[in-house]
PDB file of C-alpha atoms in Angstrom:
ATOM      1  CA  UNK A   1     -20.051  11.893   7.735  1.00 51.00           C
ATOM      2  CA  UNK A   2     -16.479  12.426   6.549  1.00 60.00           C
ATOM      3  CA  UNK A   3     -14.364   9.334   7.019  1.00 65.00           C
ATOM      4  CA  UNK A   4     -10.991   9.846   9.239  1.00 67.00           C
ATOM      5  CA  UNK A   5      -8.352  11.566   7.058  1.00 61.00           C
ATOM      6  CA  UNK A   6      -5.380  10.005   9.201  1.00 69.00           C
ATOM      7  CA  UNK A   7      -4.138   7.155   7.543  1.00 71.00           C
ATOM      8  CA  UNK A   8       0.130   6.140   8.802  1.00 82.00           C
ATOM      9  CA  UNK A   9       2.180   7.506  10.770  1.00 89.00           C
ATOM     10  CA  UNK A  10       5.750   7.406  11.494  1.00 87.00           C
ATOM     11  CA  UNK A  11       7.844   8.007  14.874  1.00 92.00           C
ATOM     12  CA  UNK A  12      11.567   8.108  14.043  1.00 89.00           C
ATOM     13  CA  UNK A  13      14.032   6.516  15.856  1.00 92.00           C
ATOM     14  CA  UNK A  14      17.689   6.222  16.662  1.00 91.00           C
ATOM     15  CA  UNK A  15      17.729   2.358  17.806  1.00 93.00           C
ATOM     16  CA  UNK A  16      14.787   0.709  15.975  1.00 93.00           C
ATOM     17  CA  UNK A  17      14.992  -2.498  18.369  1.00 95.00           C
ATOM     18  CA  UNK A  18      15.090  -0.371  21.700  1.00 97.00           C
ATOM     19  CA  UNK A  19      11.978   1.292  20.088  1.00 96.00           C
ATOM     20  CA  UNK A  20      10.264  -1.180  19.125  1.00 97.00           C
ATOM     21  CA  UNK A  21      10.724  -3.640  22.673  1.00 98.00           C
ATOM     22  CA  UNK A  22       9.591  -0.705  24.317  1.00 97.00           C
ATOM     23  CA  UNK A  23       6.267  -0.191  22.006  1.00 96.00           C
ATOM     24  CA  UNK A  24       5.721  -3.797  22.082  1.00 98.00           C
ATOM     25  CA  UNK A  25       5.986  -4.082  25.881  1.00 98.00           C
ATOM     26  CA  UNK A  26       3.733  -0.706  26.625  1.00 96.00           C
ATOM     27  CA  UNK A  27       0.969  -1.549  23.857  1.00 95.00           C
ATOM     28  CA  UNK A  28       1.289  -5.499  24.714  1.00 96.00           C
ATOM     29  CA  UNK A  29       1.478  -5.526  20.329  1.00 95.00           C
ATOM     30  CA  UNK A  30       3.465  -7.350  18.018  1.00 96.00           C
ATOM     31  CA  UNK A  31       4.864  -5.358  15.338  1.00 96.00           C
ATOM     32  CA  UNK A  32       5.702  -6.051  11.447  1.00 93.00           C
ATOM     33  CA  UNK A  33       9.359  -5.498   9.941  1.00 92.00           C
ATOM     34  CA  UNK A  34       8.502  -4.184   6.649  1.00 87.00           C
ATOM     35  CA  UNK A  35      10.897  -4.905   3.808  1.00 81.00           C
ATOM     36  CA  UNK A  36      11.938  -1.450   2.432  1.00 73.00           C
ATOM     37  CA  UNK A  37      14.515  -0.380  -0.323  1.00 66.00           C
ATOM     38  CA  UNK A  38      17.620   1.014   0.744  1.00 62.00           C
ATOM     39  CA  UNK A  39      20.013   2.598  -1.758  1.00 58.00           C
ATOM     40  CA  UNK A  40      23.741   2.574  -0.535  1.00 55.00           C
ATOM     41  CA  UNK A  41      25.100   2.413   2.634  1.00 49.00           C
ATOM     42  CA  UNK A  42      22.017   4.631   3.539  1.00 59.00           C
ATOM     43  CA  UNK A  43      20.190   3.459   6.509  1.00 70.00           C
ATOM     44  CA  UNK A  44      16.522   2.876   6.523  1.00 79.00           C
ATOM     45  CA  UNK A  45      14.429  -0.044   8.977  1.00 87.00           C
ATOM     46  CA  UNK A  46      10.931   0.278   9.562  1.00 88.00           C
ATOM     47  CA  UNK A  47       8.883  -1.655  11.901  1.00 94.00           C
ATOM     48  CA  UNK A  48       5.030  -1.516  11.569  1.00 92.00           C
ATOM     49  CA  UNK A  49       2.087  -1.302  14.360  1.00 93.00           C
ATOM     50  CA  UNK A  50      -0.330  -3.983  14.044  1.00 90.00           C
ATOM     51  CA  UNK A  51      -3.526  -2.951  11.599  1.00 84.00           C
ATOM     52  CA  UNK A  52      -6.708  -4.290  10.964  1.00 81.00           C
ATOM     53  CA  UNK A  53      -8.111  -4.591   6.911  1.00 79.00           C
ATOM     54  CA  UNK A  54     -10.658  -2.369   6.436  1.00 77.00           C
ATOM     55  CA  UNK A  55     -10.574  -1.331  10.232  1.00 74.00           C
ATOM     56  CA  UNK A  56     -11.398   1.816  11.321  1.00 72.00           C
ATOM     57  CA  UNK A  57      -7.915   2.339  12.742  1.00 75.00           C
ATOM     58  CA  UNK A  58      -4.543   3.955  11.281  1.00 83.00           C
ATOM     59  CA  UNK A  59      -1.768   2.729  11.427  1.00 85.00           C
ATOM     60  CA  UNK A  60       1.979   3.248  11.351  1.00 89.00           C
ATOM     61  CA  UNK A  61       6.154   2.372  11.889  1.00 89.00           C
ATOM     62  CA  UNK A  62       8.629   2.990  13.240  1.00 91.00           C
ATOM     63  CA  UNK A  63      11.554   4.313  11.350  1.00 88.00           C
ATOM     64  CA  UNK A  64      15.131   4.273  11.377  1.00 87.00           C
ATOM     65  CA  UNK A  65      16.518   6.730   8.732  1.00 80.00           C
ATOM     66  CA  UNK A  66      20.202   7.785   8.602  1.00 76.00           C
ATOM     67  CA  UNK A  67      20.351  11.925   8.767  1.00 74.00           C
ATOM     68  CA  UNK A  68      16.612  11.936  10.629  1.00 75.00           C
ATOM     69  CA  UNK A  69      16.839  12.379  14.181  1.00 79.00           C
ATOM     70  CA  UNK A  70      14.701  11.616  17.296  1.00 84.00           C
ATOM     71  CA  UNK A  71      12.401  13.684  19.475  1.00 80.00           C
ATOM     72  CA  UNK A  72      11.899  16.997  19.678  1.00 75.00           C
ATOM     73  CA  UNK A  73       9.261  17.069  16.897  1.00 68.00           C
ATOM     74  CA  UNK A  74       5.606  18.430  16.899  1.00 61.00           C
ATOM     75  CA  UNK A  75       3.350  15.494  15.745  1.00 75.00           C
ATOM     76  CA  UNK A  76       2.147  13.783  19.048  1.00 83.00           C
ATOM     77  CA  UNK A  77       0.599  10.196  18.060  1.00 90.00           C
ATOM     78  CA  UNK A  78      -1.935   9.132  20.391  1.00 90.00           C
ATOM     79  CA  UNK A  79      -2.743   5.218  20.885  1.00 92.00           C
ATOM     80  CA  UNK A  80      -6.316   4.214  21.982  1.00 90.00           C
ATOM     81  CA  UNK A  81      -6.809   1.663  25.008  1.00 92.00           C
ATOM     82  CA  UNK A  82      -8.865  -0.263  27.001  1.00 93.00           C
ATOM     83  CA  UNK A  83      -7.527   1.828  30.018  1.00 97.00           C
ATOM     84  CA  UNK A  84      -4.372   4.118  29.259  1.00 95.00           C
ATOM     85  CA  UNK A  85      -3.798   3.327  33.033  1.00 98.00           C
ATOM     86  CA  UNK A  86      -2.456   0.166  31.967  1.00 97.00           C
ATOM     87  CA  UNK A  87      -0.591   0.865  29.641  1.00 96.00           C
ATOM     88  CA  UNK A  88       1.273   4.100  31.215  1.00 98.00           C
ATOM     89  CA  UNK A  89       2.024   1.395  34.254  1.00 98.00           C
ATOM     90  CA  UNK A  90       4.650  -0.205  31.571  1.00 98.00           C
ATOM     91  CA  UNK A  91       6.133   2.799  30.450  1.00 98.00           C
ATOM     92  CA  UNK A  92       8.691   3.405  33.207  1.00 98.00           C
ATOM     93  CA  UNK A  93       9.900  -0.307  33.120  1.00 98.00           C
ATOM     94  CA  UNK A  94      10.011  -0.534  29.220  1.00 98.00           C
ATOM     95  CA  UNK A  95      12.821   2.343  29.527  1.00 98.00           C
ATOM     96  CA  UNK A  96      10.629   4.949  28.479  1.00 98.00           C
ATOM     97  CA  UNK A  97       8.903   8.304  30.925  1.00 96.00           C
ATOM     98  CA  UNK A  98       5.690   9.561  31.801  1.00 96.00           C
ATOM     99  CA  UNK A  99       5.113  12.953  31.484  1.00 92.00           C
ATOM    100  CA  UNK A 100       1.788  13.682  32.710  1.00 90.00           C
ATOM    101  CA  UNK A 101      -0.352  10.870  34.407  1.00 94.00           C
ATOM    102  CA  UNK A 102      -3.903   9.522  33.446  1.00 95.00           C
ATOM    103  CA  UNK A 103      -6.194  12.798  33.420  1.00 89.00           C
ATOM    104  CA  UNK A 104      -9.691  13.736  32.307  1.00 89.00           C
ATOM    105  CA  UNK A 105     -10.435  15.109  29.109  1.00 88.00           C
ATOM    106  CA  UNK A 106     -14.512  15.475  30.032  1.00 88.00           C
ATOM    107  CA  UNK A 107     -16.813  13.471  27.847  1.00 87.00           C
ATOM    108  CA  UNK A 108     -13.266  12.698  25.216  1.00 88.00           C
ATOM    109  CA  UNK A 109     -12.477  10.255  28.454  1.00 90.00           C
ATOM    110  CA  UNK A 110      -8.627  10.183  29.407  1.00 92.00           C
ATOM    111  CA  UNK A 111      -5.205  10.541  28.310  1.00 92.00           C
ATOM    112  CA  UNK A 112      -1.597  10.030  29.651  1.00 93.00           C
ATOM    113  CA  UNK A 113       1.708  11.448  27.993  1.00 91.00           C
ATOM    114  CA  UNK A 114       4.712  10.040  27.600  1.00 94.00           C
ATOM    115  CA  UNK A 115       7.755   9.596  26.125  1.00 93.00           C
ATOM    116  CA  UNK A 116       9.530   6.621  24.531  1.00 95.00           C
ATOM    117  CA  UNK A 117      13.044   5.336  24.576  1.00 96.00           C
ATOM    118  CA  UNK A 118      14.149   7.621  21.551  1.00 93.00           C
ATOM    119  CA  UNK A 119      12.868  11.101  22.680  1.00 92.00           C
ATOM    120  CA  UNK A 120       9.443  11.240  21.306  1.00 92.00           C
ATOM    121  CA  UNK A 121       6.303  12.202  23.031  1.00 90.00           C
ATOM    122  CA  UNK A 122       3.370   9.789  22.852  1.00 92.00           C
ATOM    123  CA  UNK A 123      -0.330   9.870  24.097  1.00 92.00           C
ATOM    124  CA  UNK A 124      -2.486   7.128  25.465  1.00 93.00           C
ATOM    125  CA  UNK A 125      -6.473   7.461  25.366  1.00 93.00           C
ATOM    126  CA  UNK A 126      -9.049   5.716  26.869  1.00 93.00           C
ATOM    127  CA  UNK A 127     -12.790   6.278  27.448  1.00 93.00           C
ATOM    128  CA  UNK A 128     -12.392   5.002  30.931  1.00 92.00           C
TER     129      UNK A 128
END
């Protein structure tokens, strides 16, 4: 069996501490400033999801980058739950939208898709 390719992710941002409240307070996660290099005056924060060593999860930031903007790109990142009911019921009062509610995806189990405080499109997944 070939072993998930996937291995980060990034979701850029304009306000990385908007972005990450909201992430925090949907996902009920703590997440990770990661020291990075900067050269300059350039701008660059990232802010990781949690991950587990030798996990079967990916993992990822999010990034503030000076010159990279927000939403409006292709990737769509989806984050696995117990129930994404639960977590879609914080999306609305972490600042962020819900785009289509909790539906079937036959035996895959369920997704909702939203959208965070910075533009980007998200999905939630659950088996029930």
């Amino acid at each position: 069996m070939q072993s998930n390719p996937v291995n980060w992710f990034e979701i850029y941002v304009q306000d990385i501490k908007r972005a990450q409240k909201f992430y925090q307070t949907v996902l009920n996660v703590e997440m990770i400033k990661l020291d990075v290099p900067t050269e300059g005056d350039e701008v660059f924060q990232m802010v990781s999801f949690p991950y587990v060593e030798n996990g079967s999860n990916a993992t990822g930031a999010l990034v503030q980058f000076a010159g990279v903007p927000s939403g409006g790109n292709s990737t769509m990142v989806y984050f696995t739950c117990e129930d994404c009911a639960t977590e879609q019921s914080r999306v609305e009062g972490a600042g962020g939208q819900i785009m289509k509610e909790k539906f079937a995806i036959g035996p895959h189990g369920f997704c909702s898709i939203c959208i965070d405080t910075e533009g980007n499109a998200f999905g939630l997944h659950s088996m029930k």
